[in-house]
Coordinates of C-alpha atoms (C1' of nucleotides) in Angstrom, one line a residue:
Chain R
X298 CA -64.4 -21.3 -26.9
X299 CA -68.2 -21.4 -27.3
X300 CA -70.2 -19.7 -24.6
X301 CA -73.7 -21.7 -23.7
X302 CA -76.5 -19.5 -25.2
X303 CA -78.9 -17.4 -22.5
X304 CA -81.9 -19.1 -21.3
X305 CA -85.0 -18.5 -19.0
X306 CA -84.7 -22.2 -17.9
X307 CA -88.4 -22.1 -17.8
X308 CA -90.6 -24.8 -19.0
X309 CA -93.6 -23.1 -20.4
X310 CA -94.0 -22.0 -24.1
X311 CA -93.7 -18.3 -24.2
X312 CA -90.2 -18.8 -22.4
X313 CA -89.0 -21.6 -24.7
X314 CA -90.1 -18.9 -27.8
X315 CA -88.3 -15.9 -26.2
X316 CA -85.0 -18.3 -25.9
X317 CA -84.8 -18.4 -29.6
X318 CA -86.5 -15.3 -31.1
X319 CA -86.6 -13.0 -28.0
X320 CA -82.9 -11.7 -28.2
X321 CA -82.1 -8.1 -29.7
X322 CA -82.8 -7.7 -33.3
X323 CA -84.1 -11.3 -34.2
X324 CA -87.7 -10.5 -34.5
X325 CA -86.6 -7.6 -37.1
X326 CA -84.8 -10.3 -38.6
X327 CA -87.9 -12.5 -38.7
X328 CA -89.8 -9.4 -40.0
X329 CA -88.0 -8.8 -43.0
X330 CA -87.6 -12.4 -44.0
X331 CA -91.7 -12.7 -43.6
X332 CA -91.6 -9.9 -46.4
X333 CA -89.4 -12.3 -48.4
X334 CA -86.1 -14.0 -48.9
X335 CA -83.0 -12.0 -48.6
X336 CA -79.4 -11.4 -48.9
X337 CA -77.1 -10.8 -46.2
X338 CA -76.8 -7.1 -47.2
X339 CA -80.2 -6.4 -47.9
X340 CA -80.7 -7.4 -44.3
X341 CA -77.9 -5.1 -43.3
X342 CA -79.7 -2.2 -45.2
X343 CA -83.0 -2.8 -43.4
X344 CA -82.0 -3.0 -40.2
X345 CA -80.3 0.2 -39.7
X346 CA -77.8 0.2 -36.5
X347 CA -77.6 -3.7 -36.1
X348 CA -74.1 -4.8 -36.2
X349 CA -72.4 -6.7 -39.0
X350 CA -71.5 -9.4 -36.7
X351 CA -74.3 -9.6 -34.8
X352 CA -76.7 -10.2 -38.0
X353 CA -74.3 -13.1 -38.7
X354 CA -74.3 -14.2 -35.3
X355 CA -78.1 -14.0 -35.1
X356 CA -78.4 -15.5 -38.7
X357 CA -76.3 -18.5 -37.7
X358 CA -78.6 -19.2 -34.7
X359 CA -81.7 -19.2 -36.3
X360 CA -80.5 -21.5 -39.4
X361 CA -79.3 -23.8 -36.1
X362 CA -82.7 -23.7 -34.6
X363 CA -84.1 -24.7 -38.1
X364 CA -86.2 -21.0 -38.4
X365 CA -84.4 -20.3 -41.5
X366 CA -82.4 -21.6 -44.0
X367 CA -79.8 -20.6 -46.8
X368 CA -81.0 -20.9 -50.5
X369 CA -77.9 -21.8 -52.1
X370 CA -76.7 -19.6 -54.9
X371 CA -78.2 -21.1 -58.7
X372 CA -76.7 -20.8 -62.0
X373 CA -77.9 -17.7 -63.0
X374 CA -77.3 -15.8 -59.5
X375 CA -74.4 -16.8 -57.9
X376 CA -76.1 -14.9 -54.6
X377 CA -76.8 -16.4 -51.3
X378 CA -80.4 -15.7 -49.9
X379 CA -81.7 -16.4 -46.5
X380 CA -85.5 -17.6 -46.4
X381 CA -88.0 -18.6 -43.6
X382 CA -88.7 -22.5 -43.0
X383 CA -91.9 -23.9 -42.4
X384 CA -91.2 -23.2 -38.5
X385 CA -90.2 -19.8 -39.1
X386 CA -93.3 -19.2 -41.3
X387 CA -95.1 -20.3 -38.3
X388 CA -94.2 -16.9 -36.7
X389 CA -96.1 -14.9 -39.4
X390 CA -99.6 -14.9 -37.4
X391 CA -98.4 -13.8 -33.7
X392 CA -95.7 -11.4 -35.2
X393 CA -98.4 -9.6 -37.2
X394 CA -100.2 -9.5 -34.1
X395 CA -97.6 -7.8 -32.4
X396 CA -97.0 -5.4 -35.5
X397 CA -100.8 -4.3 -35.1
X398 CA -100.7 -4.1 -31.7
X399 CA -97.2 -1.8 -32.3
X400 CA -99.1 0.1 -35.1
X401 CA -101.7 1.5 -33.1
X402 CA -99.0 2.8 -30.6
X403 CA -96.6 4.4 -33.2
X404 CA -95.9 8.3 -32.3
X405 CA -95.0 10.6 -35.0
X406 CA -91.5 9.5 -36.4
X407 CA -88.8 11.5 -34.8
X408 CA -86.1 12.9 -37.0
X409 CA -83.9 9.8 -36.7
X410 CA -86.7 7.3 -37.9
X411 CA -85.9 4.9 -40.4
X412 CA -88.8 4.7 -43.0
X413 CA -88.8 1.5 -45.5
X414 CA -91.4 1.3 -48.1
X415 CA -91.4 -2.8 -47.7
X416 CA -92.3 -2.2 -44.4
X417 CA -95.8 -1.0 -45.4
X418 CA -96.4 -4.3 -47.1
X419 CA -96.1 -5.8 -43.6
X420 CA -98.5 -3.0 -42.2
X421 CA -101.0 -3.8 -44.6
X422 CA -101.2 -7.8 -44.1
X423 CA -101.2 -6.7 -40.0
X424 CA -104.2 -4.5 -40.9
X425 CA -106.3 -7.1 -43.1
X426 CA -109.0 -8.3 -41.4
X427 CA -110.1 -11.6 -42.9
X428 CA -113.8 -11.8 -41.8
X429 CA -114.4 -8.8 -44.0
X430 CA -113.5 -10.2 -47.2
X431 CA -116.0 -13.3 -47.0
X432 CA -117.6 -12.0 -50.4
X433 CA -114.5 -10.4 -51.8
X434 CA -113.3 -11.5 -55.2
X435 CA -110.9 -9.0 -56.5
X436 CA -107.3 -7.2 -56.0
X437 CA -106.2 -3.9 -55.0
X438 CA -102.6 -2.6 -56.0
X439 CA -100.6 -0.7 -54.2
X440 CA -97.3 1.5 -54.9
X441 CA -95.5 2.8 -51.8
X442 CA -92.5 4.8 -52.7
X443 CA -92.0 2.7 -56.2
X444 CA -92.3 -0.5 -54.3
X445 CA -95.4 -2.2 -55.9
X446 CA -97.5 -5.3 -54.5
X447 CA -100.8 -6.1 -54.3
X448 CA -103.6 -7.6 -52.2
X449 CA -106.0 -10.3 -53.4
X450 CA -108.9 -10.9 -51.5
X451 CA -110.9 -14.4 -53.0
X452 CA -113.8 -15.1 -50.4
X453 CA -112.6 -14.9 -47.2
X454 CA -109.1 -15.8 -48.1
X455 CA -106.5 -12.7 -48.3
X456 CA -103.2 -12.5 -49.5
X457 CA -100.5 -9.8 -49.8
X458 CA -98.1 -10.4 -52.8
X459 CA -95.0 -8.7 -54.0
X460 CA -95.5 -6.8 -57.8
X461 CA -98.2 -5.8 -59.8
X462 CA -101.6 -7.1 -59.7
X463 CA -103.6 -8.5 -62.9
X464 CA -106.8 -6.8 -63.1
X465 CA -106.7 -4.7 -59.6
X466 CA -110.0 -2.6 -59.3
X467 CA -107.8 -0.3 -57.2
X468 CA -104.6 1.2 -57.6
X469 CA -103.1 3.3 -54.6
X470 CA -100.0 5.3 -54.6
X471 CA -98.3 7.1 -51.8
X472 CA -95.2 7.0 -49.5
X473 CA -94.5 5.1 -47.0
X474 CA -94.7 7.7 -44.3
X475 CA -98.1 8.6 -45.3
X476 CA -99.0 4.8 -45.3
X477 CA -97.8 4.2 -42.1
X478 CA -99.5 7.3 -40.6
X479 CA -102.7 5.8 -42.0
X480 CA -102.3 2.5 -40.3
X481 CA -101.2 4.0 -37.3
X482 CA -104.5 5.9 -37.3
X483 CA -103.0 9.2 -36.9
X484 CA -104.1 10.2 -40.5
X485 CA -107.4 10.0 -42.0
X486 CA -107.3 8.3 -46.2
X487 CA -109.7 10.9 -46.5
X488 CA -107.3 13.8 -45.6
X489 CA -104.2 12.0 -47.4
X490 CA -106.3 12.2 -50.3
X491 CA -107.2 15.7 -49.9
X492 CA -103.5 16.8 -49.4
X493 CA -102.8 14.6 -52.5
X494 CA -100.4 12.8 -50.4
X495 CA -102.3 9.7 -51.2
X496 CA -103.5 9.2 -55.1
X497 CA -106.4 6.2 -55.6
X498 CA -107.7 5.2 -58.7
X499 CA -110.6 2.8 -59.0
X500 CA -114.4 2.6 -58.3
X501 CA -116.0 4.5 -55.2
X502 CA -117.1 1.4 -54.1
X503 CA -114.0 -0.6 -54.5
X504 CA -112.1 2.3 -52.6
X505 CA -114.6 1.8 -49.6
X506 CA -114.3 -2.2 -49.8
X507 CA -110.7 -2.0 -49.2
X508 CA -110.5 0.6 -46.7
X509 CA -113.4 -1.7 -44.9
X510 CA -111.0 -4.7 -45.4
X511 CA -107.8 -2.7 -43.8
X512 CA -109.8 -1.8 -41.0
X513 CA -109.8 2.0 -42.0
X514 CA -113.7 2.3 -42.3
X515 CA -116.6 1.2 -40.5
X516 CA -118.7 -1.5 -41.5
Chain I
X740 CA -78.8 11.3 -14.3
X741 CA -81.5 9.8 -16.5
X742 CA -80.5 7.7 -19.5
X743 CA -82.2 7.6 -22.9
X744 CA -84.1 4.0 -24.0
X745 CA -82.4 2.3 -26.4
X746 CA -84.7 2.2 -29.7
X747 CA -84.8 0.9 -33.0
X748 CA -85.6 3.9 -34.3
X749 CA -87.9 2.6 -37.3
X750 CA -91.1 3.7 -38.3
X751 CA -92.7 0.5 -38.5
X752 CA -95.4 -1.4 -36.1
X753 CA -93.3 -4.1 -35.2
X754 CA -90.1 -2.2 -34.1
X755 CA -92.2 0.2 -32.1
X756 CA -93.8 -2.7 -30.2
X757 CA -90.2 -4.1 -29.4
X758 CA -89.4 -0.8 -28.2
X759 CA -91.6 -1.3 -25.5
X760 CA -91.5 -4.7 -25.2
X761 CA -88.8 -6.4 -26.5
X762 CA -86.6 -5.9 -23.7
X763 CA -85.3 -9.1 -21.9
X764 CA -88.2 -10.4 -19.2
X765 CA -90.5 -8.1 -20.5
X766 CA -92.9 -10.4 -22.2
X767 CA -92.7 -12.6 -19.2
X768 CA -93.7 -10.0 -16.9
X769 CA -96.7 -9.4 -19.2
X770 CA -97.2 -13.2 -19.2
X771 CA -97.7 -13.2 -15.5
X772 CA -99.9 -10.6 -15.6
X773 CA -101.9 -12.1 -18.0
X774 CA -102.6 -14.8 -15.7
X775 CA -103.8 -12.4 -13.6
X776 CA -102.8 -9.3 -11.2
X777 CA -99.5 -10.0 -9.0
X778 CA -97.7 -8.4 -6.1
X779 CA -93.9 -7.8 -6.7
X780 CA -92.8 -10.3 -4.9
X781 CA -95.1 -12.9 -6.8
X782 CA -93.6 -11.7 -10.0
X783 CA -90.3 -12.0 -8.4
X784 CA -90.8 -15.7 -7.2
X785 CA -92.5 -16.7 -10.7
X786 CA -89.7 -15.0 -13.1
X787 CA -86.6 -17.0 -11.2
X788 CA -83.4 -15.2 -12.3
X789 CA -84.8 -11.8 -12.5
X790 CA -82.7 -9.1 -11.0
X791 CA -84.9 -7.5 -8.4
X792 CA -83.6 -4.0 -9.5
X793 CA -84.7 -5.1 -13.2
X794 CA -87.9 -5.9 -12.2
X795 CA -88.6 -2.6 -10.5
X796 CA -87.3 -0.9 -13.7
X797 CA -89.2 -2.9 -16.1
X798 CA -92.2 -2.3 -13.6
X799 CA -91.6 1.4 -13.7
X800 CA -91.3 1.8 -17.7
X801 CA -94.1 -0.4 -18.3
X802 CA -96.5 1.9 -16.2
X803 CA -95.2 5.1 -18.0
X804 CA -96.0 3.3 -21.3
X805 CA -100.1 2.7 -19.9
X806 CA -99.5 -1.1 -20.3
X807 CA -99.7 -2.0 -16.6
X808 CA -101.3 -0.2 -13.6
X809 CA -100.7 -0.5 -9.8
X810 CA -103.9 -1.5 -7.9
X811 CA -103.7 0.6 -4.7
X812 CA -103.6 -1.2 -1.7
X813 CA -107.4 -1.5 -0.4
X814 CA -108.7 -1.6 3.2
X815 CA -108.7 -5.2 4.3
X816 CA -105.3 -6.0 2.2
X817 CA -102.6 -3.3 2.5
X818 CA -100.8 -4.8 -0.4
X819 CA -99.9 -2.8 -3.6
X820 CA -100.6 -5.1 -6.9
X821 CA -99.9 -4.7 -10.4
X822 CA -102.5 -5.3 -13.1
X823 CA -102.5 -5.0 -17.0
X824 CA -104.5 -1.8 -18.7
X825 CA -106.5 -2.3 -21.2
X826 CA -103.7 -1.8 -23.6
X827 CA -101.6 -4.3 -21.8
X828 CA -104.4 -6.8 -22.0
X829 CA -104.4 -6.5 -25.8
X830 CA -101.2 -8.2 -26.1
X831 CA -102.9 -11.5 -24.8
X832 CA -103.4 -12.2 -28.7
X833 CA -100.1 -12.0 -29.8
X834 CA -98.5 -13.0 -26.7
X835 CA -100.6 -16.4 -26.7
X836 CA -99.8 -17.2 -30.3
X837 CA -96.0 -17.0 -29.7
X838 CA -96.3 -19.2 -26.3
X839 CA -98.6 -21.6 -28.8
X840 CA -95.5 -21.5 -31.3
X841 CA -92.6 -22.3 -28.3
X842 CA -94.8 -24.7 -26.5
X843 CA -94.9 -27.1 -29.5
X844 CA -91.2 -26.6 -29.6
X845 CA -90.3 -27.7 -26.4
X846 CA -87.4 -30.0 -25.5
X847 CA -87.9 -32.1 -22.5
X848 CA -86.9 -29.8 -19.5
X849 CA -83.5 -29.9 -18.2
X850 CA -82.8 -30.6 -14.9
X851 CA -82.7 -26.7 -13.8
X852 CA -85.7 -25.8 -15.8
X853 CA -88.4 -24.0 -13.6
X854 CA -91.7 -25.4 -13.6
X855 CA -94.7 -23.7 -12.2
X856 CA -98.2 -24.8 -12.5
X857 CA -99.7 -21.5 -13.5
X858 CA -98.1 -21.5 -16.6
X859 CA -100.2 -24.6 -17.6
X860 CA -103.4 -22.3 -17.3
X861 CA -102.0 -19.9 -20.0
X862 CA -100.7 -23.3 -22.0
X863 CA -104.3 -24.0 -21.8
X864 CA -105.6 -20.7 -23.0
X865 CA -102.8 -20.8 -25.9
X866 CA -104.3 -24.7 -26.9
X867 CA -107.8 -23.6 -27.2
X868 CA -109.1 -23.6 -30.7
X869 CA -112.1 -21.4 -30.6
X870 CA -113.5 -22.9 -33.8
X871 CA -114.3 -26.2 -32.4
X872 CA -116.4 -24.8 -29.6
X873 CA -119.3 -23.6 -31.8
X874 CA -121.8 -26.4 -30.3
X875 CA -120.3 -26.6 -27.0
X876 CA -121.9 -25.1 -23.7
X877 CA -120.0 -26.9 -20.6
X878 CA -117.4 -26.4 -18.5
X879 CA -114.3 -28.6 -17.7
X880 CA -112.2 -28.4 -14.3
X881 CA -108.2 -28.6 -14.1
X882 CA -105.9 -29.2 -11.1
X883 CA -102.7 -28.7 -11.7
X884 CA -100.6 -29.6 -8.6
X885 CA -103.1 -28.0 -6.7
X886 CA -103.5 -24.8 -8.8
X887 CA -107.4 -25.3 -9.7
X888 CA -109.0 -23.3 -12.9
X889 CA -111.6 -24.2 -15.5
X890 CA -112.8 -23.8 -19.1
X891 CA -116.4 -22.3 -19.8
X892 CA -116.8 -23.4 -23.5
X893 CA -120.2 -20.9 -24.5
X894 CA -121.3 -21.3 -28.1
X895 CA -117.8 -20.4 -29.7
X896 CA -116.4 -18.2 -26.7
X897 CA -114.1 -19.9 -24.6
X898 CA -112.9 -18.5 -21.0
X899 CA -110.2 -19.8 -19.0
X900 CA -111.2 -18.7 -15.4
X901 CA -109.2 -19.2 -11.8
X902 CA -111.2 -21.2 -9.3
X903 CA -113.1 -24.3 -9.3
X904 CA -115.8 -24.5 -11.7
X905 CA -119.6 -24.6 -10.8
X906 CA -120.7 -27.8 -13.0
X907 CA -117.9 -29.1 -14.6
X908 CA -118.8 -32.3 -17.1
X909 CA -115.2 -33.3 -16.6
X910 CA -112.7 -32.9 -13.8
X911 CA -108.8 -33.5 -14.9
X912 CA -105.9 -33.5 -12.3
X913 CA -102.3 -33.8 -12.9
X914 CA -98.7 -32.1 -12.5
X915 CA -97.4 -29.3 -14.1
X916 CA -94.9 -31.3 -16.0
X917 CA -97.2 -34.0 -17.3
X918 CA -99.4 -30.8 -18.3
X919 CA -96.9 -28.9 -20.4
X920 CA -95.4 -32.2 -21.7
X921 CA -99.3 -33.0 -23.1
X922 CA -99.3 -29.6 -24.4
X923 CA -95.8 -29.6 -26.3
X924 CA -97.3 -33.0 -27.7
X925 CA -94.6 -35.0 -26.5
X926 CA -97.0 -36.9 -24.3
X927 CA -100.3 -38.4 -25.0
X928 CA -103.5 -37.9 -23.1
X929 CA -103.5 -41.5 -23.2
X930 CA -100.5 -42.6 -22.2
X931 CA -100.8 -40.0 -19.4
X932 CA -103.9 -41.4 -18.4
X933 CA -102.3 -45.1 -18.3
X934 CA -99.7 -43.9 -16.0
X935 CA -102.1 -42.4 -13.8
X936 CA -100.0 -38.9 -14.1
X937 CA -103.2 -37.7 -15.5
X938 CA -106.9 -38.7 -13.4
X939 CA -110.0 -37.5 -15.8
X940 CA -113.2 -37.9 -14.3
X941 CA -116.3 -37.6 -16.3
X942 CA -118.6 -38.6 -19.2
X943 CA -115.9 -40.4 -22.0
X944 CA -117.7 -37.9 -24.6
X945 CA -117.0 -34.7 -22.4
X946 CA -113.1 -35.8 -22.3
X947 CA -113.3 -36.2 -26.0
X948 CA -114.8 -32.9 -26.4
X949 CA -112.2 -31.3 -24.6
X950 CA -109.3 -33.1 -25.8
X951 CA -110.8 -31.7 -29.6
X952 CA -111.0 -28.0 -27.9
X953 CA -107.6 -28.1 -26.8
X954 CA -106.3 -29.5 -30.4
X955 CA -105.5 -33.1 -28.5
X956 CA -107.6 -35.3 -30.4
X957 CA -108.5 -34.9 -34.3
X958 CA -112.0 -34.1 -35.4
Chain F
dC451 C1' -92.1 -9.0 5.5
dT452 C1' -92.7 -6.2 1.0
dG453 C1' -90.7 -3.2 -2.2
dC454 C1' -87.3 -1.3 -4.0
dA455 C1' -82.4 1.1 -4.4
dT456 C1' -77.2 0.7 -4.9
dC457 C1' -73.0 -1.5 -6.4
dC458 C1' -70.1 -4.4 -9.0
dG459 C1' -68.6 -8.1 -12.3
dC460 C1' -69.4 -10.0 -16.7
dC461 C1' -71.9 -10.8 -20.9
dT462 C1' -74.2 -8.4 -24.7
dC463 C1' -74.0 -5.0 -28.0
dG464 C1' -72.8 -1.7 -31.4
dA465 C1' -69.3 0.5 -34.3
dT466 C1' -65.3 0.3 -37.1
dA467 C1' -61.7 -2.1 -39.3
dC468 C1' -60.4 -6.0 -41.8
dT469 C1' -60.4 -10.6 -44.8
dG470 C1' -61.8 -14.0 -48.5
Chain E
dC1296 C1' -70.6 -9.4 -51.5
dA1297 C1' -70.5 -11.5 -47.3
dG1298 C1' -69.0 -12.0 -43.7
dT1299 C1' -64.8 -12.3 -39.1
dA1300 C1' -62.3 -9.9 -35.6
dT1301 C1' -61.7 -6.3 -32.1
dC1302 C1' -63.0 -3.4 -28.4
dG1303 C1' -65.3 0.2 -25.5
dA1304 C1' -69.9 1.2 -23.5
dG1305 C1' -74.0 -0.2 -21.5
dG1306 C1' -77.7 -3.8 -20.4
dC1307 C1' -78.1 -7.6 -17.3
dG1308 C1' -77.6 -10.7 -13.3
dG1309 C1' -76.1 -11.7 -8.2
dA1310 C1' -75.7 -9.7 -3.7
dT1311 C1' -76.4 -6.6 -0.6
dG1312 C1' -78.6 -2.4 1.7
dC1313 C1' -82.8 0.0 3.4
dA1314 C1' -86.9 2.4 4.4
dG1315 C1' -91.9 1.8 5.2

DNA sequence: CTGCATCCGCCTCGATACTG
DNA sequence: CAGTATCGAGGCGGATGCAG
């Protein structure tokens, strides 16, 4: 006995979007997949509080609606993974926009708040202002609690990529909590550096260019 | 006995945003207020299906979170209105982004789908590509089922404004259903014109410039 | 009439247990 | 590892009540 899905029943783009991605947990699943393809149990681990039945149901709907697809297990690893389709990937911009909006409003984390280094990667992507990258041709490497990724700025186009950079002009090492604090505007990079919670290595000018790209410094 | 609000409990911008605007109906309330300040019963009328208690509860939370504020009744009209604060207004970009995403996926409306001319105004705003307005200095007037608004393009900055335009180079008249069909890409402006569902008056070149601005024509 | 508050039935959600 | 099954609690939808 299948039940029909709840719908707003409005002939409007936003209502149509929310019919698909408006239910609880759905956009957070999209967030995880925006960072990269995931296995079922990875999603479960990075979405503390979601019921396993609910995750399964959401994945089923998202696949039926064409936002995600299953990467079948290949020869070496017999593990099924989920990944965004182009249609799902097209949500990146608006979702990052919402993340940027929410980042600026974040309060200090309560005791029970979950913190994951991978979310810092999305925070970086949300903070980037590509208009400030017109003259850049370099990359910055981040190590957040051991999770390593880098930002590649190439003449106006900026990408955030998992893994270490080739020849970064800057490496930054910190913990997820501190990084999100900085992104939320509640801690200054200077303060984090002075208290040794943030350690940056590289040319001073490169550090400033990186901070400007992330909206952490004027200019 | 007040109940604590449900939260994802994640120290992440997106999760923080969804704690505030992720509940059912909330983003649609924001949509209505993005179009313009509204009275309680206007919201109720344009959100068919919402419970009156739920609307009241959402408005209360949105006010407490600083996204909306109450415009007190002034002398001539003793009617209370709700309007977005700057914080709420800051959601315009990501919300329009989601609307654009959803607009492209809209199926033909089912029998029971609600259609409101005011939503066409938001659809226009979502469709606009400001990068194509660099050389424009003119305005286009729309009449959707009697709801009149206009688009003002001024050298790269484009605004959608309620009410008639001053000296529009183009006036377009149609019904909400047809307009959303065009926005969703399921009907061509040409087809709508030939079937008399869309009537445009103005210079042929102006019509083409307007279509390009809305992503309805290449170039 | 507007702007809510209260009540109730149902559906969704969250947690745990269980299976291939 | 990757889900399915089950069940209690709470959020939602609709009707109704009521004060200004």
